[in-house]
mmCIF file of C-alpha atoms in Angstrom:
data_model
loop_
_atom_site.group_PDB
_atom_site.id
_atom_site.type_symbol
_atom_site.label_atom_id
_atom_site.label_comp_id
_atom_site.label_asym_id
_atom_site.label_seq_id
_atom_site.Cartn_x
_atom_site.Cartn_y
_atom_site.Cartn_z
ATOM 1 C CA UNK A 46 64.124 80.346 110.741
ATOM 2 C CA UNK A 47 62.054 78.587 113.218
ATOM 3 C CA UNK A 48 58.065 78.084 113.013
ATOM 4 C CA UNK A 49 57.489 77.700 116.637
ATOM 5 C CA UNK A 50 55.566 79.870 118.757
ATOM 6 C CA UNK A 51 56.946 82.717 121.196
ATOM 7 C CA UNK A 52 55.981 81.596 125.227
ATOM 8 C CA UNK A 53 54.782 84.910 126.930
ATOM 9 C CA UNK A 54 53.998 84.278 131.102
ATOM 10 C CA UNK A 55 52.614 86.497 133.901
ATOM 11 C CA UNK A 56 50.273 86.265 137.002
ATOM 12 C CA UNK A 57 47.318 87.347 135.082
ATOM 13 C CA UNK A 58 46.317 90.098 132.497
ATOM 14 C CA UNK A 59 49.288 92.217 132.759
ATOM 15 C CA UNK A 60 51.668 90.374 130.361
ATOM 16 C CA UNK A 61 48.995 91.027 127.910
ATOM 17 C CA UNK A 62 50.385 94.191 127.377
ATOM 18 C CA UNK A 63 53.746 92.646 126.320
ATOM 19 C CA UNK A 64 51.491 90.261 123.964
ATOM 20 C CA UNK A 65 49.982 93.929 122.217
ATOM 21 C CA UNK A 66 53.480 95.049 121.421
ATOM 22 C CA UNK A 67 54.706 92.286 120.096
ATOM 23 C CA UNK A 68 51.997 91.901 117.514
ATOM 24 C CA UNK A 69 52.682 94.890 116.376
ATOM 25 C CA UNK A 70 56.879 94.333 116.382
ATOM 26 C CA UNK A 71 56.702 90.750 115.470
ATOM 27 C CA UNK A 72 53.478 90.533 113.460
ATOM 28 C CA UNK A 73 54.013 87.619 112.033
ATOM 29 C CA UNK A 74 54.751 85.286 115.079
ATOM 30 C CA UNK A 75 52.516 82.923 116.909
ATOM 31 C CA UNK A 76 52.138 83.477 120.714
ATOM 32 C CA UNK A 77 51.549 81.666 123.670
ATOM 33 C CA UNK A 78 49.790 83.192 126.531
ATOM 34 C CA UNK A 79 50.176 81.880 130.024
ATOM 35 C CA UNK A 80 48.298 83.851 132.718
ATOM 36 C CA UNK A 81 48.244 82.588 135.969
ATOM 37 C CA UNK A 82 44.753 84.052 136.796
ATOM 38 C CA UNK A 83 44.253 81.651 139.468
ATOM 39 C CA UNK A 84 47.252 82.870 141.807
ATOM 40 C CA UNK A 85 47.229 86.328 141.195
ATOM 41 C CA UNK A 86 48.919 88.437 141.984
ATOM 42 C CA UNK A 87 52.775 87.235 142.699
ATOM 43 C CA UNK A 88 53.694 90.336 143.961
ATOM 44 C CA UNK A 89 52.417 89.824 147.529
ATOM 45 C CA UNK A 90 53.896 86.454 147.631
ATOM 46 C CA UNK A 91 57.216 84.993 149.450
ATOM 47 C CA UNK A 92 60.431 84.938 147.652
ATOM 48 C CA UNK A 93 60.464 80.901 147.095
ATOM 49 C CA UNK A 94 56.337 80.747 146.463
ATOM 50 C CA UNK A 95 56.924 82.998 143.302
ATOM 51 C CA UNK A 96 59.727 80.906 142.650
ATOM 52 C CA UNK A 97 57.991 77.787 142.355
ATOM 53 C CA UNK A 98 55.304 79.122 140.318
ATOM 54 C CA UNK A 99 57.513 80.557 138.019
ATOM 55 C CA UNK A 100 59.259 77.235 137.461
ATOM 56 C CA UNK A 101 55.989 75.641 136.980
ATOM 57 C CA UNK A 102 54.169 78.613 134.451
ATOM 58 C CA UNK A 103 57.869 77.970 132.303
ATOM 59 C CA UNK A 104 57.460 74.186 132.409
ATOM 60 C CA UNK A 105 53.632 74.714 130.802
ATOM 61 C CA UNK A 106 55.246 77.060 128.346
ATOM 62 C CA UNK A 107 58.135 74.691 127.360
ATOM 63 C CA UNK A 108 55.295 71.706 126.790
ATOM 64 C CA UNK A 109 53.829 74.084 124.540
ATOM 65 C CA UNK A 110 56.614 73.650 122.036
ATOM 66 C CA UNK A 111 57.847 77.314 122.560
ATOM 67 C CA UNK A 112 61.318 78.620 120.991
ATOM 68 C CA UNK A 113 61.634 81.275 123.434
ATOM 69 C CA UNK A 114 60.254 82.164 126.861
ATOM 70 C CA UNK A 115 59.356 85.969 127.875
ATOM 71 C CA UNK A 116 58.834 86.444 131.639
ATOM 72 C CA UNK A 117 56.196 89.585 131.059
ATOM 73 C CA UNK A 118 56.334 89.485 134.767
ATOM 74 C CA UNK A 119 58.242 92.167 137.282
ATOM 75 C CA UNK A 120 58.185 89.870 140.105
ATOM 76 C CA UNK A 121 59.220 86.544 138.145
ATOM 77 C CA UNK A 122 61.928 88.859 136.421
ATOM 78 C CA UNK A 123 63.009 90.100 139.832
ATOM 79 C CA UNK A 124 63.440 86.778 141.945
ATOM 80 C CA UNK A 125 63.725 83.598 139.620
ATOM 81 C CA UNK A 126 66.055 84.453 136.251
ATOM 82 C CA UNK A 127 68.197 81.735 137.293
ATOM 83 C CA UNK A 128 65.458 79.234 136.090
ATOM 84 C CA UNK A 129 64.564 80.988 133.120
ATOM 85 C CA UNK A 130 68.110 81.197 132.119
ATOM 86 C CA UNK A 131 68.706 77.104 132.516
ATOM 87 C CA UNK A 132 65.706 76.668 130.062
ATOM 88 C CA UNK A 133 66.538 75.374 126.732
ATOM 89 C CA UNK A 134 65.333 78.306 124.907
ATOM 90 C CA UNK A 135 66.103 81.692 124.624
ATOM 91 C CA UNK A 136 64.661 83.808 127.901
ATOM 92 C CA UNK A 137 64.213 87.397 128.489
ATOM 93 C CA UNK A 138 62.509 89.012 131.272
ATOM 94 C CA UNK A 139 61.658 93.305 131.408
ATOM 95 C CA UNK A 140 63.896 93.864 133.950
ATOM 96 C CA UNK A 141 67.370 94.538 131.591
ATOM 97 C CA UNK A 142 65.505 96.037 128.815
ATOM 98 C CA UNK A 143 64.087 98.167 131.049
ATOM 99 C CA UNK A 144 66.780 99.588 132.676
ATOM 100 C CA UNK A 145 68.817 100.061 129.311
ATOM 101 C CA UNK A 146 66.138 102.249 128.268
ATOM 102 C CA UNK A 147 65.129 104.421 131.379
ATOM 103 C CA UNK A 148 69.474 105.186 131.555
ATOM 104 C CA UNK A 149 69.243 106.219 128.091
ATOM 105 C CA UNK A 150 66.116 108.413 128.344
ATOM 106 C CA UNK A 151 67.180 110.526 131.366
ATOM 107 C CA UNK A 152 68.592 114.075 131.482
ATOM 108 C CA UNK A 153 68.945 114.617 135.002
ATOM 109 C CA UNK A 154 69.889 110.781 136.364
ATOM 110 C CA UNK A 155 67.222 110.803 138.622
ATOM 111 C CA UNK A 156 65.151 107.481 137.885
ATOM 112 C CA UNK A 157 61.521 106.224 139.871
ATOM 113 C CA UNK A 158 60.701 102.631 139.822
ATOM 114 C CA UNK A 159 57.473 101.099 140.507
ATOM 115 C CA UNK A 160 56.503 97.699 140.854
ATOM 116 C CA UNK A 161 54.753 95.074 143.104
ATOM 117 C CA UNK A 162 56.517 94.507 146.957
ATOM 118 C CA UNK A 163 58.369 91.500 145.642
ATOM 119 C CA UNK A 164 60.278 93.451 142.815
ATOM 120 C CA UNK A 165 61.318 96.304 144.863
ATOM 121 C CA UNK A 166 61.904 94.401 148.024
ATOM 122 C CA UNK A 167 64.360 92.365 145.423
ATOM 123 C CA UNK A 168 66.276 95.943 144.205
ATOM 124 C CA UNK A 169 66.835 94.287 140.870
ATOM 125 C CA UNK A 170 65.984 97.359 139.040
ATOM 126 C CA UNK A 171 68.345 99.563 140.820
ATOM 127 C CA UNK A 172 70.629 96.968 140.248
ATOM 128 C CA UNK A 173 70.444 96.727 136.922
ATOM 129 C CA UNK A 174 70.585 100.952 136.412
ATOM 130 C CA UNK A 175 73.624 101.067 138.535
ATOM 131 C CA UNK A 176 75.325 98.432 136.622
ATOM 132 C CA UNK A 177 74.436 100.429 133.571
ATOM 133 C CA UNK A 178 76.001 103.774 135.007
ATOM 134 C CA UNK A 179 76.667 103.962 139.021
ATOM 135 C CA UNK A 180 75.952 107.783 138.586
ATOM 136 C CA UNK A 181 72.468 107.501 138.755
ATOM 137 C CA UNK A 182 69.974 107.999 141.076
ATOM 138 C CA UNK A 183 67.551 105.621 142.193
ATOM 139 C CA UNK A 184 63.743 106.092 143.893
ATOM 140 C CA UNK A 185 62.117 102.737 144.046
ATOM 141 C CA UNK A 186 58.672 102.720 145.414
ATOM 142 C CA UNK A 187 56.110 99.553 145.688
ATOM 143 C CA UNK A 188 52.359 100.218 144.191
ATOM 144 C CA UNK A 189 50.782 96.426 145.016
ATOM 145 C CA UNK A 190 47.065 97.973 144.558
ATOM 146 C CA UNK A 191 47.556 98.689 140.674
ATOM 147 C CA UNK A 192 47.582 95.121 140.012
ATOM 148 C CA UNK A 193 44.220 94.849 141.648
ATOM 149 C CA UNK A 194 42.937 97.312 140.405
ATOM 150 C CA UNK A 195 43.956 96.701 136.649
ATOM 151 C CA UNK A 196 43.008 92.383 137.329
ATOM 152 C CA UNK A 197 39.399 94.297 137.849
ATOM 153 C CA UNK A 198 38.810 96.362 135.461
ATOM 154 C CA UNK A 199 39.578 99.611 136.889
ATOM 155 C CA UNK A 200 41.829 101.250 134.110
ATOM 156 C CA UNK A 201 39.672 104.355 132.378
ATOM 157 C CA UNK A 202 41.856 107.351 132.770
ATOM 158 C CA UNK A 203 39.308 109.293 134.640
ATOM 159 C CA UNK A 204 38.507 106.683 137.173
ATOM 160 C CA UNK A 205 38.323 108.367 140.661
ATOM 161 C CA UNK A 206 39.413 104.922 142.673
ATOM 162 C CA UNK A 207 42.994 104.188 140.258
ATOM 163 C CA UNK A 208 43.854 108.073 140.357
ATOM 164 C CA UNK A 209 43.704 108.394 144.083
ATOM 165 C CA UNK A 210 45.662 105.263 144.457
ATOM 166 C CA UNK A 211 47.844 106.573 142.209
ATOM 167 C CA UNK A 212 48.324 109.901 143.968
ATOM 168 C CA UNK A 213 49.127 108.373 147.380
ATOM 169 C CA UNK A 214 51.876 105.873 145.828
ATOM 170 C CA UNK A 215 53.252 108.082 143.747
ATOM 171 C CA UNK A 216 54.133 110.975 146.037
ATOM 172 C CA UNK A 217 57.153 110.378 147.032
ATOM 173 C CA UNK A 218 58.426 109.812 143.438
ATOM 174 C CA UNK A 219 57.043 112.762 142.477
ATOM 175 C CA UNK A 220 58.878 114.425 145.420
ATOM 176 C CA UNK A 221 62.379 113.411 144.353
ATOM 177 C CA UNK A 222 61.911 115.182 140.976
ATOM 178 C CA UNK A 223 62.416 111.915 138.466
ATOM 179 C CA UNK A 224 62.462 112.806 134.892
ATOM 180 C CA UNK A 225 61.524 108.958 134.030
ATOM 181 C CA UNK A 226 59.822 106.746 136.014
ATOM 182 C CA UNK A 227 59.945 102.838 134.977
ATOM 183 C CA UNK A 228 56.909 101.239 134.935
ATOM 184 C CA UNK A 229 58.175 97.587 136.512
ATOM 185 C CA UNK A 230 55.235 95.394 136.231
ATOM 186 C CA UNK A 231 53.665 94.610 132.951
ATOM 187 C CA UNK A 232 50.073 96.069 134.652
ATOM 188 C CA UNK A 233 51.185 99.180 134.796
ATOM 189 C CA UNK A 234 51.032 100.297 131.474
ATOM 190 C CA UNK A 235 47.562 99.671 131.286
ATOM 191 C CA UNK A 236 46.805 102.591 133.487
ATOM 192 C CA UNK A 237 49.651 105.047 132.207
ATOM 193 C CA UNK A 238 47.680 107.075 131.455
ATOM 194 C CA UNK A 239 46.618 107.862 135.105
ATOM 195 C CA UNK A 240 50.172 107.338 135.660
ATOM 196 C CA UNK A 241 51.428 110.138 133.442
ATOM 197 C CA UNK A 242 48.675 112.650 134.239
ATOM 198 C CA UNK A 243 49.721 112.218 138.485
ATOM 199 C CA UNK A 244 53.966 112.462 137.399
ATOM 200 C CA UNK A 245 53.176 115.505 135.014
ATOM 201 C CA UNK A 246 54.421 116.105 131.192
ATOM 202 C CA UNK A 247 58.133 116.080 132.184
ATOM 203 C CA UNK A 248 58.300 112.950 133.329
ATOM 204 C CA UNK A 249 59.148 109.849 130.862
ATOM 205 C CA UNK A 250 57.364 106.501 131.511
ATOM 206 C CA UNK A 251 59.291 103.158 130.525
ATOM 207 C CA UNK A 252 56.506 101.073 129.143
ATOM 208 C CA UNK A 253 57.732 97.230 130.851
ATOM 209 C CA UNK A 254 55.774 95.507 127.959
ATOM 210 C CA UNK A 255 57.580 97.226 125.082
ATOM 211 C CA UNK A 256 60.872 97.412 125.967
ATOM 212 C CA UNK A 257 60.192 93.436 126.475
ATOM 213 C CA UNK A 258 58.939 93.255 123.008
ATOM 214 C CA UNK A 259 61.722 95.245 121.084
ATOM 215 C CA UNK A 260 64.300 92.970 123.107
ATOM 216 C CA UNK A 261 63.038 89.896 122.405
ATOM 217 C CA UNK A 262 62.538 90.740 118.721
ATOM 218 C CA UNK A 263 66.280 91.621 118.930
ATOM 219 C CA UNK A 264 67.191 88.764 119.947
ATOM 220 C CA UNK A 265 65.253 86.456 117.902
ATOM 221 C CA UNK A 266 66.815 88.210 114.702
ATOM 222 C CA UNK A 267 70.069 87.914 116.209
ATOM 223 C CA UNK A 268 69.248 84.125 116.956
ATOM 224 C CA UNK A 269 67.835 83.531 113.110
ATOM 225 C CA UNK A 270 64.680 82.302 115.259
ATOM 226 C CA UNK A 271 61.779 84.521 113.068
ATOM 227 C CA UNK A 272 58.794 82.703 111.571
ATOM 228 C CA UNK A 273 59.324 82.347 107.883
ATOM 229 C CA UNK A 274 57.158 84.211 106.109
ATOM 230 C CA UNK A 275 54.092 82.236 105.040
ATOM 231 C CA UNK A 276 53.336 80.113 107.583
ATOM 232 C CA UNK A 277 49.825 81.411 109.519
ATOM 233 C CA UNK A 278 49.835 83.273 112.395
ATOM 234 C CA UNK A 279 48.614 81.548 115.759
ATOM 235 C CA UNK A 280 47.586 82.742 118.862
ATOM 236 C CA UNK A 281 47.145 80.400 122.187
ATOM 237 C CA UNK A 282 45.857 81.865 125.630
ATOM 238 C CA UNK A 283 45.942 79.649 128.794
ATOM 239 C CA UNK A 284 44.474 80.817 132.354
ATOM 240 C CA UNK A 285 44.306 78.748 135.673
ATOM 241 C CA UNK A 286 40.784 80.538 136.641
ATOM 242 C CA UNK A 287 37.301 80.893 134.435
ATOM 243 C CA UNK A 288 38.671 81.861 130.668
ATOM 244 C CA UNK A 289 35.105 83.908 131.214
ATOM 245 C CA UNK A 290 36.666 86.583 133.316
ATOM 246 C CA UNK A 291 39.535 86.700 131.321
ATOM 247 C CA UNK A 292 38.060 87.058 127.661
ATOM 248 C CA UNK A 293 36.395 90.423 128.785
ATOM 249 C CA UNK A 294 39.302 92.018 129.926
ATOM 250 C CA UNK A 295 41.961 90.984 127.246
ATOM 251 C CA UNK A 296 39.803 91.966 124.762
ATOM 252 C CA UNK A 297 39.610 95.198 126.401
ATOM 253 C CA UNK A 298 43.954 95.462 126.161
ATOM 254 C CA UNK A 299 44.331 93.795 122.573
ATOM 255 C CA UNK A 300 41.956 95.530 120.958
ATOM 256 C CA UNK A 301 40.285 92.278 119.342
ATOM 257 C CA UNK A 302 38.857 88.835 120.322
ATOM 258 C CA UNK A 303 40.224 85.819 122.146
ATOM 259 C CA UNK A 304 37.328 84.101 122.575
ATOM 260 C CA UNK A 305 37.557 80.478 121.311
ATOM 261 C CA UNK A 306 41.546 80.339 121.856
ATOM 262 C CA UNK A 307 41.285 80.442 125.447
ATOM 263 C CA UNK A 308 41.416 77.785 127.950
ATOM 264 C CA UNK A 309 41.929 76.775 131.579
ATOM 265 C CA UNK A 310 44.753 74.163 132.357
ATOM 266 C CA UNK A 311 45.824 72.879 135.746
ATOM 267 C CA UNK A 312 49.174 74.388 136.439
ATOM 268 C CA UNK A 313 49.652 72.907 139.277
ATOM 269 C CA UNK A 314 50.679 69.440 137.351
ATOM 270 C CA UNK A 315 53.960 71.402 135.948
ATOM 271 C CA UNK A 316 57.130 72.050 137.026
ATOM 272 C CA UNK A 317 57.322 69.564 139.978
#
């Protein structure tokens, strides 16, 4: 059994989503929350850029007394698991979990992927299917608005903006007749519900921040790593930009408060 707290990372508000789901599989863990609110998004940035930040948001993470590291982050899970797999905890990214779930949730073999330029550029997911069974079929296609438009606030179903977005991007996915569609960025949930309406009922969506969840609570009862029961539960959230804009919006995809357990930290003093 091991007290410590869980170390959840992303570019901003998106991992949040991850955070959700695992207070509700792991409710009796203490989290910390990186987001890198400050550099957002990764998605648009250079292979080595989202490198180094990734070394440096796991380095805050691992000062922070973690016993495991989740990388709630498509692009981080697509270009940099080498570092998170030399940490010195346990490290999971969405990326595996992901793809185990979409290949065992489609009928036809026909899979859609969506995530920022960086994660489809890297063709980690289709990796990752094929590896799983070579007989599927893989339609990758990058959405880098979402991010945007989920970092501001745009996420009501029935917002005009996200749903036309959505309709452009998702076209050609719709076009090659997936029956699941994986949802590679830890944003995108937040907005499957524009998502889903534009695919149509057939279509199954692969929510990034769960399957991250259920994996890592695998592995942590695999690992004998749960909290013991008793001890209180804690939750930590760190930014690199105002904590002001972010206690709005996470409050907004928790469902409760984080004001008073959020701060701003200066990540660029990690990791170098």
């Amino acid at each position: 059994m091991d007290a410590r707290p869980i170390g959840v990372f992303d570019s901003g508000l998106g991992g949040l989503t991850a955070v959700k789901q695992l207070e509700q599989v792991l409710p009796g863990e203490s989290i910390v929350y990186f987001g890198d609110t400050g550099r957002v998004p990764y998605g648009s940035r250079g292979r080595e850029l989202v490198r180094r930040y990734a070394r440096q948001d796991m380095e805050f993470l691992l000062s922070q007394n973690v016993k495991a590291v989740l990388a709630a982050c498509g692009t981080v899970s697509s270009v940099a698991r080498d570092i998170g797999e030399a940490l010195p905890v346990p490290y999971l990214d969405v990326i595996w979990p992901c793809a185990q779930a979409a290949a065992a949730a489609t009928k036809t073999g026909r899979i859609g992927v969506i995530g920022t330029a960086a994660t489809i550029h890297s063709d980690s997911y289709r990796s990752a299917l094929l590896g799983i069974n070579h007989k599927l079929q893989v339609f990758p296609q990058a959405c880098p608005l979402f991010v945007s438009l989920v970092e501001s606030g745009f996420v009501a179903p029935q917002d005009e903006v996200t749903r036309l977005v959505a309709e452009r991007y998702l076209a050609p996915v719709r076009a090659a007749e997936v029956d699941t569609l994986i949802l590679g960025c830890t944003h995108y949930p937040i907005i499957s519900a524009t998502i889903g309406s534009v695919m149509g009922r057939g279509v199954t969506l692969i929510d990034s921040g769960r399957e991250a969840a259920l994996a890592l609570a695998k592995t942590l009862r695999e690992r004998d790593l749960l909290c013991p029961e008793g001890v209180p539960r804690q939750a930590r959230y760190y930014v690199t930009d105002t904590p002001e804009n972010f206690l709005n919006v996470a409050e907004l995809f928790l469902g409760h408060s984080v004001e008073g357990r959020t701060q701003r930290i200066e990540i660029e003093s990690y990791g170098n």
